[in-house]
PDB file of N, CA and C in Angstrom:
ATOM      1  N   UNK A  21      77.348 144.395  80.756  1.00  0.00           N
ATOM      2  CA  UNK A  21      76.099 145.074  80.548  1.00  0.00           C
ATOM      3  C   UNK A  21      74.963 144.220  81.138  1.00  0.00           C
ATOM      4  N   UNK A  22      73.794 144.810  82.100  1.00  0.00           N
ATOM      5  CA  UNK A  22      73.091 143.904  82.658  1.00  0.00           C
ATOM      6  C   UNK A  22      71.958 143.744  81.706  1.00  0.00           C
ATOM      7  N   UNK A  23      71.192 142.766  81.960  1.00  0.00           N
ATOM      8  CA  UNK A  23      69.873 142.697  81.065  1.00  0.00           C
ATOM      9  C   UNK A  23      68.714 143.207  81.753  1.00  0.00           C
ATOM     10  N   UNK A  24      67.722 143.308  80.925  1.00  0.00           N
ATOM     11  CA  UNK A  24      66.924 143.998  81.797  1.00  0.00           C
ATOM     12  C   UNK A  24      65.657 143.000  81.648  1.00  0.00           C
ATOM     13  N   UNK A  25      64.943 142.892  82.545  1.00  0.00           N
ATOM     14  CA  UNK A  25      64.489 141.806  83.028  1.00  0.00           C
ATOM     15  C   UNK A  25      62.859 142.490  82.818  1.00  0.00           C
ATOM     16  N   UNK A  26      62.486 141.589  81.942  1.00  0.00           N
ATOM     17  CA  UNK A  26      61.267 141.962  81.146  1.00  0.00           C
ATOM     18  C   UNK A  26      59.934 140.880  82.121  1.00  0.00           C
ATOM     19  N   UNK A  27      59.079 141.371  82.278  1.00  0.00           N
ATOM     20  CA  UNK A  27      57.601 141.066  83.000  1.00  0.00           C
ATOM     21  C   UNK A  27      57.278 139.564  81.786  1.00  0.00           C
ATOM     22  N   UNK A  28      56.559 138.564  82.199  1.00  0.00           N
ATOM     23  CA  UNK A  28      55.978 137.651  81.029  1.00  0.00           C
ATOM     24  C   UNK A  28      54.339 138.013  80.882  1.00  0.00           C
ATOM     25  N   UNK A  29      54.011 138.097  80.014  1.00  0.00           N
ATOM     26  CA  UNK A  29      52.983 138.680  79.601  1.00  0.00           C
ATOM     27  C   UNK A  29      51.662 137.294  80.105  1.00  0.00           C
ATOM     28  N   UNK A  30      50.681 137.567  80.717  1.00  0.00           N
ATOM     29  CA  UNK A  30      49.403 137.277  81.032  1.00  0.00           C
ATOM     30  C   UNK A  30      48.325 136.952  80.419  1.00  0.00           C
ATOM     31  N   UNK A  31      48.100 135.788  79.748  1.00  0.00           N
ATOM     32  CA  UNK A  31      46.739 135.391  78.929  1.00  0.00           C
ATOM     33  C   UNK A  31      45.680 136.334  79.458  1.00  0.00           C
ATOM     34  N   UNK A  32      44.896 137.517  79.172  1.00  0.00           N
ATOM     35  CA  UNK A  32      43.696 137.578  79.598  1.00  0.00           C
ATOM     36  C   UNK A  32      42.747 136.727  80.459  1.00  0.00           C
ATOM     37  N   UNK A  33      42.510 135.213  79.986  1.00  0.00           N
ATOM     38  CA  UNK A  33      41.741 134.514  80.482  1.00  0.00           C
ATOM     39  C   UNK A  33      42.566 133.644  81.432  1.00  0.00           C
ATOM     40  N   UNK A  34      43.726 133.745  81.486  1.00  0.00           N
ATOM     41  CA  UNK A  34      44.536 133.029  82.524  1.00  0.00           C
ATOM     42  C   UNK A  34      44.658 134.294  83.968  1.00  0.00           C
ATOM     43  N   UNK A  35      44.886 135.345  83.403  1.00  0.00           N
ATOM     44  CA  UNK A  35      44.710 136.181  84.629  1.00  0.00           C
ATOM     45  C   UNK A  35      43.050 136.313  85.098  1.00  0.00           C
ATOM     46  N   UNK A  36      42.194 136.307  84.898  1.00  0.00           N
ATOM     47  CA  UNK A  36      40.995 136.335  85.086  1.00  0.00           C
ATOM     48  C   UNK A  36      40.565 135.360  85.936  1.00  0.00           C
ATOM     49  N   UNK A  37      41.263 133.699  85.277  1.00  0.00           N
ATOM     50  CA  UNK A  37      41.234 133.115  85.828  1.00  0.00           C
ATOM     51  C   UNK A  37      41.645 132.901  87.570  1.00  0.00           C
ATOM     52  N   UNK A  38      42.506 133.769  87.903  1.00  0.00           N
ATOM     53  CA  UNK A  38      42.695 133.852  89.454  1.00  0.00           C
ATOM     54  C   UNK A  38      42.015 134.894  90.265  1.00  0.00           C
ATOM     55  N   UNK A  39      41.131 135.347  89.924  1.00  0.00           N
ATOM     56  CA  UNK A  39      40.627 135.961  90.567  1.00  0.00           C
ATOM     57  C   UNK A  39      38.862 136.076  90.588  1.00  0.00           C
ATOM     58  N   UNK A  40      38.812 136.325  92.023  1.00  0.00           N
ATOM     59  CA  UNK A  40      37.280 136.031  92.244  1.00  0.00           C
ATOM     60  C   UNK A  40      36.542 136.260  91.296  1.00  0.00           C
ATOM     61  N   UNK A  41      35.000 135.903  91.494  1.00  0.00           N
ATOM     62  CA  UNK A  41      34.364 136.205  90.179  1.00  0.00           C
ATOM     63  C   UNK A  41      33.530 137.639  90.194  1.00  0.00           C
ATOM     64  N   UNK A  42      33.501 138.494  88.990  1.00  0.00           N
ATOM     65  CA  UNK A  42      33.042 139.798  89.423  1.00  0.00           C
ATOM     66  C   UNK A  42      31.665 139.608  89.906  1.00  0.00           C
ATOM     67  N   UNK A  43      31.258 140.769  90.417  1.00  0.00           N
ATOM     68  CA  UNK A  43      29.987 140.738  90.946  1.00  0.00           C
ATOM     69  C   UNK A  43      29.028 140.756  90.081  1.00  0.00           C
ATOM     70  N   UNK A  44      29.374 141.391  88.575  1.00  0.00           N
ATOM     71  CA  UNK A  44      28.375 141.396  87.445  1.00  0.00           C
ATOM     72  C   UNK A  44      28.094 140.170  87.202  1.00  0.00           C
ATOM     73  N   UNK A  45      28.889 138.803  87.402  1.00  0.00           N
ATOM     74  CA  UNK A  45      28.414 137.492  86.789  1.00  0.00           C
ATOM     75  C   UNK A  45      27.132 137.318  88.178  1.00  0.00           C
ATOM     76  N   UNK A  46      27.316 137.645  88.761  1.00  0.00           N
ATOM     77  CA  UNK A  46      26.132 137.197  89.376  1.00  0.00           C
ATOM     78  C   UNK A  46      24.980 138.070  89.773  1.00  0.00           C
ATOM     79  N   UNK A  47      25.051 139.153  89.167  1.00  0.00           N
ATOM     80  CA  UNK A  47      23.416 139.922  89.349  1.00  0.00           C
ATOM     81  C   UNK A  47      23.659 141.078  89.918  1.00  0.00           C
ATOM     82  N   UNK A  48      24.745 141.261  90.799  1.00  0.00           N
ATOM     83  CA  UNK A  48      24.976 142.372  91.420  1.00  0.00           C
ATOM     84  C   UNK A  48      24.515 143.632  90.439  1.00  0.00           C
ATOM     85  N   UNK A  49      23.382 144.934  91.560  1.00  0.00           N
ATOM     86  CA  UNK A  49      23.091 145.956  90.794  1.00  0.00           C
ATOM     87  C   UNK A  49      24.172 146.745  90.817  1.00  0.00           C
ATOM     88  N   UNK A  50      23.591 147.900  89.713  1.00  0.00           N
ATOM     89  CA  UNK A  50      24.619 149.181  89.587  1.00  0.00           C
ATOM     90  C   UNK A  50      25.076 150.451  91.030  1.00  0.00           C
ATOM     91  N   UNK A  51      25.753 150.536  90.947  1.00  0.00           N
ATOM     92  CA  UNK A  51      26.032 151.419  92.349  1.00  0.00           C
ATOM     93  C   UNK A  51      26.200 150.895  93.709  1.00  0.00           C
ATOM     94  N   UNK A  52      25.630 151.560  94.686  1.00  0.00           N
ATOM     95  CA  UNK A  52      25.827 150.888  95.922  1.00  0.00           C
ATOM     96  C   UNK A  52      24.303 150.896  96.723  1.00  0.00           C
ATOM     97  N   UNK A  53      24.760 150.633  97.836  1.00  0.00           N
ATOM     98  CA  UNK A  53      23.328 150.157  98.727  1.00  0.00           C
ATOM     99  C   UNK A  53      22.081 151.460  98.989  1.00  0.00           C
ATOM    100  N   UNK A  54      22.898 152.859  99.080  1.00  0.00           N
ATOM    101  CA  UNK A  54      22.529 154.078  99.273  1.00  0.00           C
ATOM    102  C   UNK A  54      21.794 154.402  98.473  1.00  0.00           C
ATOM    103  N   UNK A  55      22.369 154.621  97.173  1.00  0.00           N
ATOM    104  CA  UNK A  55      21.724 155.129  96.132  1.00  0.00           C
ATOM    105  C   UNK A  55      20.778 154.325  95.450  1.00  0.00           C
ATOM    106  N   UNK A  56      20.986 152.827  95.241  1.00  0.00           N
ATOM    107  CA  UNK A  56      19.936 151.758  94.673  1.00  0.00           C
ATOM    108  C   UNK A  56      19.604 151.212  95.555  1.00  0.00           C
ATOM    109  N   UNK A  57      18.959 151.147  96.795  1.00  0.00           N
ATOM    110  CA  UNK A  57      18.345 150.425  97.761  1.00  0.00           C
ATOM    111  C   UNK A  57      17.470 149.196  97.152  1.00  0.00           C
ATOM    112  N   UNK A  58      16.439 149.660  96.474  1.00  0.00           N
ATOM    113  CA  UNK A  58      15.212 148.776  95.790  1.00  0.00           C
ATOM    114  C   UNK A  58      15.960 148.078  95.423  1.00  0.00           C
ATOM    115  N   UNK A  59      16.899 148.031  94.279  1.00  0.00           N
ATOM    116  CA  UNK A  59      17.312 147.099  93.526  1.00  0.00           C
ATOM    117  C   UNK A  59      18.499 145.906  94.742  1.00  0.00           C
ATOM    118  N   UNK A  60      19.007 146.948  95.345  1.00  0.00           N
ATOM    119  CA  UNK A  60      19.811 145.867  96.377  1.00  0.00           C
ATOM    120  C   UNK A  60      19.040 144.703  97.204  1.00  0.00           C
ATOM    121  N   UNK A  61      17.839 146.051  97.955  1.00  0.00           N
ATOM    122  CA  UNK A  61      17.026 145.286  98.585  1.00  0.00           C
ATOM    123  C   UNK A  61      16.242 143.273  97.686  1.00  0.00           C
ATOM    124  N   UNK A  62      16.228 143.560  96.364  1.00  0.00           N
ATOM    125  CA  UNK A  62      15.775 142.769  95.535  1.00  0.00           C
ATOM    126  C   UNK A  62      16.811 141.291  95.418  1.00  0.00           C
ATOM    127  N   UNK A  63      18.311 142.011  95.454  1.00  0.00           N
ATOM    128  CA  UNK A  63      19.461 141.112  94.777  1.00  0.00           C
ATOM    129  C   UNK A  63      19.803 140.507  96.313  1.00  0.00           C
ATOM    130  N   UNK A  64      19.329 141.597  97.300  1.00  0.00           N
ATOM    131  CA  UNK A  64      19.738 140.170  98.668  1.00  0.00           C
ATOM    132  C   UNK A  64      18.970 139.034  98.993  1.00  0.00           C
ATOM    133  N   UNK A  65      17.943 139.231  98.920  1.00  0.00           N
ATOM    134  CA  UNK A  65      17.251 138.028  98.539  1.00  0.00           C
ATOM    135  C   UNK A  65      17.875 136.703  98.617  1.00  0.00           C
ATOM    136  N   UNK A  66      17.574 135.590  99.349  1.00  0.00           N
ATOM    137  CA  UNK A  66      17.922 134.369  99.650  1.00  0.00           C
ATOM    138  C   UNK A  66      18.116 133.565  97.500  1.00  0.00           C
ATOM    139  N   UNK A  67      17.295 133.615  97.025  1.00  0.00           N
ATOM    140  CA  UNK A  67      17.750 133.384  95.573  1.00  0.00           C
ATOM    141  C   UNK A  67      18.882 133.806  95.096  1.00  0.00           C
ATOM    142  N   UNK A  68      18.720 135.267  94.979  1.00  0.00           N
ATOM    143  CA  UNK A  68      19.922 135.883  94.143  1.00  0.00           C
ATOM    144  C   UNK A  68      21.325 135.504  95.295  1.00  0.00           C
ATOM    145  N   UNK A  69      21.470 135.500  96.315  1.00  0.00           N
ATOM    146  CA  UNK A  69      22.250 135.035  96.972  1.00  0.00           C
ATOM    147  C   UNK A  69      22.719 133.795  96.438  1.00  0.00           C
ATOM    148  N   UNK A  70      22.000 132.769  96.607  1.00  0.00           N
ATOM    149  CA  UNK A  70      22.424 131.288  96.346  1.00  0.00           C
ATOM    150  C   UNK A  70      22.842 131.296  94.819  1.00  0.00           C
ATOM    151  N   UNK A  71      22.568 132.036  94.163  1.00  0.00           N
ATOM    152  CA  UNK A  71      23.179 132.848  92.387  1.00  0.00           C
ATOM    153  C   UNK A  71      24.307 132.798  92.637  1.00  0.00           C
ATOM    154  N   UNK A  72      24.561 133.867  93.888  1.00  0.00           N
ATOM    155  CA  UNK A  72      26.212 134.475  93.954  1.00  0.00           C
ATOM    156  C   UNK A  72      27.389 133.329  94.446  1.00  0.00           C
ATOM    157  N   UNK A  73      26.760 132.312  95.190  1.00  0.00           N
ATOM    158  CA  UNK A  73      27.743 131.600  95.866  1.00  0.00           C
ATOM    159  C   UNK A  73      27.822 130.080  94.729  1.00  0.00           C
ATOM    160  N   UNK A  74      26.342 129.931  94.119  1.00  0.00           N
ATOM    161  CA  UNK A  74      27.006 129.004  92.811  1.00  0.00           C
ATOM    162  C   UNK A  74      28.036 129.348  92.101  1.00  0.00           C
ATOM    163  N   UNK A  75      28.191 130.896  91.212  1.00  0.00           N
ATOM    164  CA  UNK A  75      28.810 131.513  90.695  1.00  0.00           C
ATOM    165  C   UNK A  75      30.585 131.314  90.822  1.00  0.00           C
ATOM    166  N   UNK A  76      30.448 131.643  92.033  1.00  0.00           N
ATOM    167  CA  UNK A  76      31.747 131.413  93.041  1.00  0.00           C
ATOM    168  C   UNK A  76      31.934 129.491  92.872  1.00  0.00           C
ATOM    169  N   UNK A  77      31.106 128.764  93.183  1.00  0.00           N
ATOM    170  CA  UNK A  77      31.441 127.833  93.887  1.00  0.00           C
ATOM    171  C   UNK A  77      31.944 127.040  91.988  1.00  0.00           C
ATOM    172  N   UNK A  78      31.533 127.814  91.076  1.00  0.00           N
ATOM    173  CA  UNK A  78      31.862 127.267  89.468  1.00  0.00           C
ATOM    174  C   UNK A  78      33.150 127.332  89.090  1.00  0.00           C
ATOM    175  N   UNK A  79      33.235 129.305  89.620  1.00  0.00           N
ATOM    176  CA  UNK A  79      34.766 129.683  89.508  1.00  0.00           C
ATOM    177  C   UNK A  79      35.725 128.876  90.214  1.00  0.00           C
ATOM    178  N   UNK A  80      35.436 128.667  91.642  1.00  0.00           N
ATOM    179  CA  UNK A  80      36.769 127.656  92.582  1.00  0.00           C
ATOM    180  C   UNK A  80      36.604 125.967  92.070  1.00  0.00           C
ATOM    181  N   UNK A  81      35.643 125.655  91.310  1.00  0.00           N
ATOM    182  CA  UNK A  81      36.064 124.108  90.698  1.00  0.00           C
ATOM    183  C   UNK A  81      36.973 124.065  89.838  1.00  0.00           C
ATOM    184  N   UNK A  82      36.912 125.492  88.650  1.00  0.00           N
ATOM    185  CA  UNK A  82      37.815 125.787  86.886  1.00  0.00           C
ATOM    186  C   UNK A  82      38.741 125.911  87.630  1.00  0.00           C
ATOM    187  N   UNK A  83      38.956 126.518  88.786  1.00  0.00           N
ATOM    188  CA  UNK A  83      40.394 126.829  89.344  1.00  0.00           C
ATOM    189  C   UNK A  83      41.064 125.467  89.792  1.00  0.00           C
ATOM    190  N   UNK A  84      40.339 124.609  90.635  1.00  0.00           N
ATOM    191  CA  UNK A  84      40.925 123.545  90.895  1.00  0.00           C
ATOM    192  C   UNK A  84      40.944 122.702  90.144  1.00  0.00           C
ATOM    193  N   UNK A  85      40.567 122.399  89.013  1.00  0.00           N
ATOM    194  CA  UNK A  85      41.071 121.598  87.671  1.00  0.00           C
ATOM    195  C   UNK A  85      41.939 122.386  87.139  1.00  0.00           C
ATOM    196  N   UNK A  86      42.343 123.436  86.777  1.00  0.00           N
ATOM    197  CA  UNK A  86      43.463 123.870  86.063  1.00  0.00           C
ATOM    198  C   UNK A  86      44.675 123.560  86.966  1.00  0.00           C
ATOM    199  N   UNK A  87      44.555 123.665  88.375  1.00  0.00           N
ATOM    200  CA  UNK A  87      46.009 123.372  89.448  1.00  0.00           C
ATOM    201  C   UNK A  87      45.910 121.730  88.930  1.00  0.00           C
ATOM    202  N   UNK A  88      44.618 121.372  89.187  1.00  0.00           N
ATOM    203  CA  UNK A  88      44.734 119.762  89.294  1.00  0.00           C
ATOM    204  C   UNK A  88      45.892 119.066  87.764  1.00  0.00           C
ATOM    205  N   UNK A  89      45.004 120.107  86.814  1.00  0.00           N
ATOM    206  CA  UNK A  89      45.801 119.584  85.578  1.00  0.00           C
ATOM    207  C   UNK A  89      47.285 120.085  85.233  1.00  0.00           C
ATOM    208  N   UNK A  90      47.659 121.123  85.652  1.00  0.00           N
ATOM    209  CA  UNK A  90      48.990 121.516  85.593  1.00  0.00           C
ATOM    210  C   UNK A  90      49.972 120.534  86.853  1.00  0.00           C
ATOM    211  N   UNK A  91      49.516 119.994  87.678  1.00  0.00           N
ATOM    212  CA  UNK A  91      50.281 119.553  89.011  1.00  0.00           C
ATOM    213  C   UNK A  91      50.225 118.491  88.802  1.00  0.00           C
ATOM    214  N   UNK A  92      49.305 117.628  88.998  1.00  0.00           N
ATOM    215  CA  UNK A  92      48.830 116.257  88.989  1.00  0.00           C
ATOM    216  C   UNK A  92      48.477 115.557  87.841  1.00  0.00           C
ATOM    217  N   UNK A  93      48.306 115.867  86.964  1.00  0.00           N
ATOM    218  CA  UNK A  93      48.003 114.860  85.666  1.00  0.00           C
ATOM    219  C   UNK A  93      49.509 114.423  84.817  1.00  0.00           C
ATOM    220  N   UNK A  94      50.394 115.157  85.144  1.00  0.00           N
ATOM    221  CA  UNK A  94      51.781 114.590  84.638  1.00  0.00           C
ATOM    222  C   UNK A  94      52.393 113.683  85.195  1.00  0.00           C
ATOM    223  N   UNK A  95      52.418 113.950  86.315  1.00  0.00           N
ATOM    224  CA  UNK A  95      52.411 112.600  87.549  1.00  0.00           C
ATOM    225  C   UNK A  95      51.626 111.437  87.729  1.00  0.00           C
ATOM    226  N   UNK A  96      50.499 111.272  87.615  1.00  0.00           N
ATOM    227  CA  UNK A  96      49.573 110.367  87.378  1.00  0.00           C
ATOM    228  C   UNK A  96      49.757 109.836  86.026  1.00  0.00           C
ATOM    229  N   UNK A  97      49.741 110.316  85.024  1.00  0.00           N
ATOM    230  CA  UNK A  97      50.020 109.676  83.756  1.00  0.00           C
ATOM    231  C   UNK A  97      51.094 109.338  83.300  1.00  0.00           C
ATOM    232  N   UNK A  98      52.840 109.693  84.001  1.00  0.00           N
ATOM    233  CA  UNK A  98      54.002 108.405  84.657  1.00  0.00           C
ATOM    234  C   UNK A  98      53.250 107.602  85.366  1.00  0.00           C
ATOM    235  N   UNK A  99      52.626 107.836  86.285  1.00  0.00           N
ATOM    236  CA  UNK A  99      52.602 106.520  87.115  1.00  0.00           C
ATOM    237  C   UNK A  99      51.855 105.471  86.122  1.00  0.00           C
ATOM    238  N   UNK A 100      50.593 105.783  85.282  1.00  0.00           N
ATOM    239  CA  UNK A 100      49.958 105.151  84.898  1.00  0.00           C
ATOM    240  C   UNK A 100      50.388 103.958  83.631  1.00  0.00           C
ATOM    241  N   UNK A 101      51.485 105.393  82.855  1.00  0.00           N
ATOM    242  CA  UNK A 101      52.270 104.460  82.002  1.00  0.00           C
ATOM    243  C   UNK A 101      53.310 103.333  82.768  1.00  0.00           C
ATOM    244  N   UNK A 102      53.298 103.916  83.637  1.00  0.00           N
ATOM    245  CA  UNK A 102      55.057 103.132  84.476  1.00  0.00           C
ATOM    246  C   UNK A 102      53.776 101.266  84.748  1.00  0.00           C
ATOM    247  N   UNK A 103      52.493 101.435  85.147  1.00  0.00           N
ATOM    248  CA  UNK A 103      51.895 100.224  85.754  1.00  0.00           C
ATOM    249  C   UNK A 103      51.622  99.591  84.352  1.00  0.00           C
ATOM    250  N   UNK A 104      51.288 100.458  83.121  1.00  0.00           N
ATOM    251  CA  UNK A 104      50.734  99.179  81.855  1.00  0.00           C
ATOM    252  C   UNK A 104      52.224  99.093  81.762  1.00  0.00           C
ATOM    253  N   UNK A 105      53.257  99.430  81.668  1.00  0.00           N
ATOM    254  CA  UNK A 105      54.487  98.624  81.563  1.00  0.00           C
ATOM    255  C   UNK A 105      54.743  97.529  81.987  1.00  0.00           C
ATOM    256  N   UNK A 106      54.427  97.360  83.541  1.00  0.00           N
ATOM    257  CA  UNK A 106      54.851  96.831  84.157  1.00  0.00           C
ATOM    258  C   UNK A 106      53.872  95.584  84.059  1.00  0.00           C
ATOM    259  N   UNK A 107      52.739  95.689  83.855  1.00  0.00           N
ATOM    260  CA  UNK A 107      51.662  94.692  83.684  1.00  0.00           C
ATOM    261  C   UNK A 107      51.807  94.264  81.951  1.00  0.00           C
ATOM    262  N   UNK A 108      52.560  94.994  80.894  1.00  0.00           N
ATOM    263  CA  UNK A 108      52.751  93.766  79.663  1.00  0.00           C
ATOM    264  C   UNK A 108      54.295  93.451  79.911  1.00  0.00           C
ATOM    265  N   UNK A 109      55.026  93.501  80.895  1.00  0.00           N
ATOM    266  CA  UNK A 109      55.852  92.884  81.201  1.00  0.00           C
ATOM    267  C   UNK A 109      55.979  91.548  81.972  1.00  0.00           C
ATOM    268  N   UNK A 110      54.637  91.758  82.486  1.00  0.00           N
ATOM    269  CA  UNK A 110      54.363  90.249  83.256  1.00  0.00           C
ATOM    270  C   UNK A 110      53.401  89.898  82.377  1.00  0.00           C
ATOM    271  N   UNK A 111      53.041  90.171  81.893  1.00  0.00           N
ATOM    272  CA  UNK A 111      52.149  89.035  80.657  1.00  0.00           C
ATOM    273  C   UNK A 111      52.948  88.575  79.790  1.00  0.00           C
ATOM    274  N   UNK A 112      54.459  89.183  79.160  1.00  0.00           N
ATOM    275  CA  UNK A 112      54.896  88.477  78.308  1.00  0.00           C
ATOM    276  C   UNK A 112      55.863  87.451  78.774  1.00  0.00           C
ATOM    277  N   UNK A 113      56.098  87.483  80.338  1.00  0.00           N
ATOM    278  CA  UNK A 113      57.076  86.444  81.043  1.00  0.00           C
ATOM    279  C   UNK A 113      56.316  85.473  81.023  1.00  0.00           C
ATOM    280  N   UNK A 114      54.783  85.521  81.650  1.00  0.00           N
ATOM    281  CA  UNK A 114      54.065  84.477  81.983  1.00  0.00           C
ATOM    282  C   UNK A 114      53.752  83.495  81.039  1.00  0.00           C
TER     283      UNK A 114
END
């Protein structure tokens, strides 16, 4: 009898987490360029711009500390234990 091979379920904030940031975090108006001109015309703006690409540039740091900490901090913290080993091992020869 085969098994049936079930999906793993998705933290909300872990799936969120991979993906760009919506346009609502950064000011973006309602609708599109056609119908809200004024308000677009307002949100392109060299300000609200530099809004949108902080926004972004917040989201791709959380992202690269969560890789950083899932990849690299287990590894680094062997290595780190492996060197105070190795350094009260030569203090207690010496």
């Amino acid at each position: 009898m085969k098994r049936k091979r079930t999906k793993k379920k998705v933290e909300p904030e872990k799936q969120r987490s991979e993906h760009e940031p919506d346009p609502k975090d950064y000011g973006q108006p309602e609708g599109n360029y056609t119908t809200n001109r004024a308000a677009y015309d307002v949100w392109l703006e060299s300000e609200d711009r530099e809004r949108s690409s902080e926004a972004f540039r917040q989201w791709n740091d959380e992202r690269s500390k969560a890789i950083l900490a899932v990849v690299f901090k287990p590894a680094s913290d062997r290595l780190q234990s492996r060197y105070e080993r190795l350094a009260q091992t030569e203090v207690a020869a010496a």
